[in-house]
mmCIF file with all atom_site columns, C-alpha atoms in Angstrom:
data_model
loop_
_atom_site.group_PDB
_atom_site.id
_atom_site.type_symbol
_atom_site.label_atom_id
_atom_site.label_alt_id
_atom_site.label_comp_id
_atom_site.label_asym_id
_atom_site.label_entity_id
_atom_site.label_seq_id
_atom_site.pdbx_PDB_ins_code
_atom_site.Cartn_x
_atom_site.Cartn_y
_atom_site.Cartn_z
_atom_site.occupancy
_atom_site.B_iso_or_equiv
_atom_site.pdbx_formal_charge
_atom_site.auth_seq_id
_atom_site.auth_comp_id
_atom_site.auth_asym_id
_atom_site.auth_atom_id
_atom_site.pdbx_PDB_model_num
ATOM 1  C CA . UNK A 1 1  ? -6.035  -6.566  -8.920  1.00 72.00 ? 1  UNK A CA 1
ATOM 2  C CA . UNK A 1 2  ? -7.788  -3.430  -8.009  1.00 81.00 ? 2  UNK A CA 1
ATOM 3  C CA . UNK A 1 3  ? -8.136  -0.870  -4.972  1.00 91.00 ? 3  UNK A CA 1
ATOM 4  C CA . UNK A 1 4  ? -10.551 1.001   -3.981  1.00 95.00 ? 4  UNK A CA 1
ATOM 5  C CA . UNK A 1 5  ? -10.569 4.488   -4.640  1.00 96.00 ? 5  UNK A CA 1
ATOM 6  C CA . UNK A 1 6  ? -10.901 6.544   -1.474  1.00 97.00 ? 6  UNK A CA 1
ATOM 7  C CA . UNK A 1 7  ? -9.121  5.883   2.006   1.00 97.00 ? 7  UNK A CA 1
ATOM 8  C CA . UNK A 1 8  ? -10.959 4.369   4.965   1.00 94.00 ? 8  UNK A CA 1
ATOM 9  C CA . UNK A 1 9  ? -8.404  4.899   7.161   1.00 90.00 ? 9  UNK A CA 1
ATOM 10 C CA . UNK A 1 10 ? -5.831  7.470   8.637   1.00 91.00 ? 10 UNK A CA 1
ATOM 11 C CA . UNK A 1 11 ? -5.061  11.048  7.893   1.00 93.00 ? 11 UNK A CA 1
ATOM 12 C CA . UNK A 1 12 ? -6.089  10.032  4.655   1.00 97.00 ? 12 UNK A CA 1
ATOM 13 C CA . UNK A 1 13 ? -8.867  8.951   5.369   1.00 96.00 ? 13 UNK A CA 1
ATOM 14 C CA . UNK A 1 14 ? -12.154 9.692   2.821   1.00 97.00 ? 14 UNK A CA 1
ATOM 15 C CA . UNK A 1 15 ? -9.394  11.187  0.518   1.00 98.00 ? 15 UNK A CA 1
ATOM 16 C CA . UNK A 1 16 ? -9.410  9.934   -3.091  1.00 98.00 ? 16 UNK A CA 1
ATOM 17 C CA . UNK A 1 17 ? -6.209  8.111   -3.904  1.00 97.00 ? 17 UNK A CA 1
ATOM 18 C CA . UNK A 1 18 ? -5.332  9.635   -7.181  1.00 97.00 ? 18 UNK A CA 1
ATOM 19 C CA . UNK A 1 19 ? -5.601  13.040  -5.457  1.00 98.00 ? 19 UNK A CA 1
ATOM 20 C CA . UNK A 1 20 ? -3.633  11.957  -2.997  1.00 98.00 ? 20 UNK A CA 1
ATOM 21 C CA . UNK A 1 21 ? -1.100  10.985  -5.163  1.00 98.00 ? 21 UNK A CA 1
ATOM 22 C CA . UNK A 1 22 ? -1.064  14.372  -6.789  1.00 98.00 ? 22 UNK A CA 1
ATOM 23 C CA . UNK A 1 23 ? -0.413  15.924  -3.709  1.00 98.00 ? 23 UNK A CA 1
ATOM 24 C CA . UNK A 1 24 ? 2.893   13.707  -3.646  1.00 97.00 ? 24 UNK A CA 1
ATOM 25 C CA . UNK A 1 25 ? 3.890   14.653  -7.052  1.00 97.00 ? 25 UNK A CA 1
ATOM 26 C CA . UNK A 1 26 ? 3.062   18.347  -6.013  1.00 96.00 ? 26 UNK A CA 1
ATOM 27 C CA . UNK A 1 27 ? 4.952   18.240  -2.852  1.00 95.00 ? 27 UNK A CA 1
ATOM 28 C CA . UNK A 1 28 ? 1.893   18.423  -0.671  1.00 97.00 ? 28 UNK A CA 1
ATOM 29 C CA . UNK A 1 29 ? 1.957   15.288  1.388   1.00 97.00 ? 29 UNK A CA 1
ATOM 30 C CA . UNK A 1 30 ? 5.156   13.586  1.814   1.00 96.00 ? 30 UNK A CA 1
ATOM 31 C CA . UNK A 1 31 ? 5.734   9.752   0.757   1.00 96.00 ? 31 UNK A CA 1
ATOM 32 C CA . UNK A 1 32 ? 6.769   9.315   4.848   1.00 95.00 ? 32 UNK A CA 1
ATOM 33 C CA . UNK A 1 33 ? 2.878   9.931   5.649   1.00 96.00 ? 33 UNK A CA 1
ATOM 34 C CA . UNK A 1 34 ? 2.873   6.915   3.210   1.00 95.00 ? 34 UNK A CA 1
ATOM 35 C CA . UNK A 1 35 ? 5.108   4.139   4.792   1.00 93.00 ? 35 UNK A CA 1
ATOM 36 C CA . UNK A 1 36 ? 4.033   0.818   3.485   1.00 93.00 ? 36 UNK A CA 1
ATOM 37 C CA . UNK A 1 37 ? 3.362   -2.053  5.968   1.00 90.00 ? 37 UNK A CA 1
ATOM 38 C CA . UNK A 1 38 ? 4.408   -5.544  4.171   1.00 88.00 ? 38 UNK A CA 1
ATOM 39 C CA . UNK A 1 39 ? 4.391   -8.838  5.563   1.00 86.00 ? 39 UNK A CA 1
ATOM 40 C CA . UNK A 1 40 ? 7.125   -11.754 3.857   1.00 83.00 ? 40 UNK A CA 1
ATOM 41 C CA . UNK A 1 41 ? 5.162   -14.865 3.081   1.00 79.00 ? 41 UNK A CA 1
ATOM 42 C CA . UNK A 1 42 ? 6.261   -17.684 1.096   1.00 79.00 ? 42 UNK A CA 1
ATOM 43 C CA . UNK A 1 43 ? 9.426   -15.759 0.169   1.00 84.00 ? 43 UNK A CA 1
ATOM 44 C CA . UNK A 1 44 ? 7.197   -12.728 -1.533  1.00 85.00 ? 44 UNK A CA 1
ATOM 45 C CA . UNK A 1 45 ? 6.502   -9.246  0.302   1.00 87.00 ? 45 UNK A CA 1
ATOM 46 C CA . UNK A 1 46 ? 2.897   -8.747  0.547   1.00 85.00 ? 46 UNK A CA 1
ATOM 47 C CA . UNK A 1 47 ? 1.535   -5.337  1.306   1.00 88.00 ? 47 UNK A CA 1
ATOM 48 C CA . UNK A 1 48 ? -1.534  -4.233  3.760   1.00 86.00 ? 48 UNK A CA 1
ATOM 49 C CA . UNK A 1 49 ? -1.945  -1.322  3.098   1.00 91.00 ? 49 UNK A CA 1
ATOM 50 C CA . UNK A 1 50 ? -2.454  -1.217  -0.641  1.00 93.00 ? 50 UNK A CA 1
ATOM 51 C CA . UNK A 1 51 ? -4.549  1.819   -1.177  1.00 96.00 ? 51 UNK A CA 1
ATOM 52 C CA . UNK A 1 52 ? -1.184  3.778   -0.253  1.00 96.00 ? 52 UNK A CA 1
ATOM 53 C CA . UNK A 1 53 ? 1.030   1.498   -2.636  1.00 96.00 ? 53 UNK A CA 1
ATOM 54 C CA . UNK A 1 54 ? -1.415  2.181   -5.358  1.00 97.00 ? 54 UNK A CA 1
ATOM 55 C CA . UNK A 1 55 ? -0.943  6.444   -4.277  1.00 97.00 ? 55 UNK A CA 1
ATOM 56 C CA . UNK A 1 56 ? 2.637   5.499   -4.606  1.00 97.00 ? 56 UNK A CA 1
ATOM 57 C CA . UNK A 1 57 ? 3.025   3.940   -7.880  1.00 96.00 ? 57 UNK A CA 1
ATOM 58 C CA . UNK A 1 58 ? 0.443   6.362   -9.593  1.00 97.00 ? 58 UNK A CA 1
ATOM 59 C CA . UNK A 1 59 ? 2.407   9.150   -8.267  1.00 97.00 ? 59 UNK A CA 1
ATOM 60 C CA . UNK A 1 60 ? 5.926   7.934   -9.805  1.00 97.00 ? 60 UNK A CA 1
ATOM 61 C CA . UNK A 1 61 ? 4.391   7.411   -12.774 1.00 96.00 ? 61 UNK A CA 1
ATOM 62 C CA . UNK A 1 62 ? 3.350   11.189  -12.677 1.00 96.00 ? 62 UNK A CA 1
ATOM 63 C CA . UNK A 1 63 ? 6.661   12.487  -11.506 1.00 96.00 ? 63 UNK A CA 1
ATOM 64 C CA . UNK A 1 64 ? 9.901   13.415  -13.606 1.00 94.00 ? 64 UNK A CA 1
ATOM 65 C CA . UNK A 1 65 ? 11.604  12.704  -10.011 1.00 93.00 ? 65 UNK A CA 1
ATOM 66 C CA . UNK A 1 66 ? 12.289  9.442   -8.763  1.00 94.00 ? 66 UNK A CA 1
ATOM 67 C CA . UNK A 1 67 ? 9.599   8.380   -5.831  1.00 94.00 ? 67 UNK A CA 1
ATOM 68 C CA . UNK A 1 68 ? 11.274  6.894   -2.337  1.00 95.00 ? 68 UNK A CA 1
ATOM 69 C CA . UNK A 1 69 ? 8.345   5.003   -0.024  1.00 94.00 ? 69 UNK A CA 1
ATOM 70 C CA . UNK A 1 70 ? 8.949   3.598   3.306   1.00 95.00 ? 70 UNK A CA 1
ATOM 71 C CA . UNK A 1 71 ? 8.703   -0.086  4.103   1.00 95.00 ? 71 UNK A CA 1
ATOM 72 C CA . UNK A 1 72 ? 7.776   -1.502  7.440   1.00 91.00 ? 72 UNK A CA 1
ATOM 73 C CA . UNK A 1 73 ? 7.916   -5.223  6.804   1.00 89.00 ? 73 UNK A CA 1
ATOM 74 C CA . UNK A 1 74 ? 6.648   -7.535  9.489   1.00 84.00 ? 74 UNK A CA 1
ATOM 75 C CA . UNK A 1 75 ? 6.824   -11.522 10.494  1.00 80.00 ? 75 UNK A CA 1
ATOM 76 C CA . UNK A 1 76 ? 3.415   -13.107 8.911   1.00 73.00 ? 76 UNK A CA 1
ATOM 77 C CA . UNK A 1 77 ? 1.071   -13.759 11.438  1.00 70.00 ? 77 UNK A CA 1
ATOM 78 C CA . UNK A 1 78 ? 1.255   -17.642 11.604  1.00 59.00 ? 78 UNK A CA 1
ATOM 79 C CA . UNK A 1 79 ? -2.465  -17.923 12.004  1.00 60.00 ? 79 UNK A CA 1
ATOM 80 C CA . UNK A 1 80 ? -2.831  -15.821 8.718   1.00 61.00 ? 80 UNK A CA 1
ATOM 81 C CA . UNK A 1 81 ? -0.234  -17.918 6.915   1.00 56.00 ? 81 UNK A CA 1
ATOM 82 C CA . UNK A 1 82 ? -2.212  -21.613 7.945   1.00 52.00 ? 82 UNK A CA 1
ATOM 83 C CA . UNK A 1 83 ? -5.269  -20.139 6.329   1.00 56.00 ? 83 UNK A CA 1
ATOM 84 C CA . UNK A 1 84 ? -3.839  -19.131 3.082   1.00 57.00 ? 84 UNK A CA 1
ATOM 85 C CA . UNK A 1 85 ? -2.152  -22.117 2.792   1.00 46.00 ? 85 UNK A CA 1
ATOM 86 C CA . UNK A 1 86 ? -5.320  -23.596 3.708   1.00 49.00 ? 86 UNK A CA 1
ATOM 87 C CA . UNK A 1 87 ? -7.407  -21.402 1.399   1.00 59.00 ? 87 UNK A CA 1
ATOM 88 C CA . UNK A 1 88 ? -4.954  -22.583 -1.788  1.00 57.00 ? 88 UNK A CA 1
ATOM 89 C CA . UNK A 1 89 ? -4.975  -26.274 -1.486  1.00 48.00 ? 89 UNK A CA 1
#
């Protein structure tokens, strides 16, 4: 539902997303510095790193050209699957 608005992490890290994603849209930082990490889980992908997918989607919306991201998608973590199953009963 929401993000928060600087990185934490990274190279981007204590960078504000939205300028971030300007930098995209202005050819400044590439979308590959961007790759998204995902995780499948009950047949949805589920990213973890969504402070990037956010810099992502606001920069498409910004751009007249089309926005390509990187997707690293990775088995869920059976641990981490028990407990939200867990979590939503």
């Amino acid at each position: 539902d929401s993000v928060d608005t600087v990185f934490r992490h990274g190279r981007f890290a204590d960078r504000v997303v939205r300028d971030v994603a300007r930098d995209i849209v202005e050819g400044r930082v590439s979308t590959e510095e961007l790759t998204l990490r995902a995780v499948r889980f009950r047949g949805r992908y589920w990213t973890l790193n969504n402070r990037s997918l956010f810099a992502l989607r606001v920069a498409a919306q910004q751009s007249k050209d089309p926005i390509i991201a990187l997707v690293a998608v990775f088995p869920a973590c059976p641990f981490t699957a028990r407990q939200e199953i867990l979590m939503r009963r």
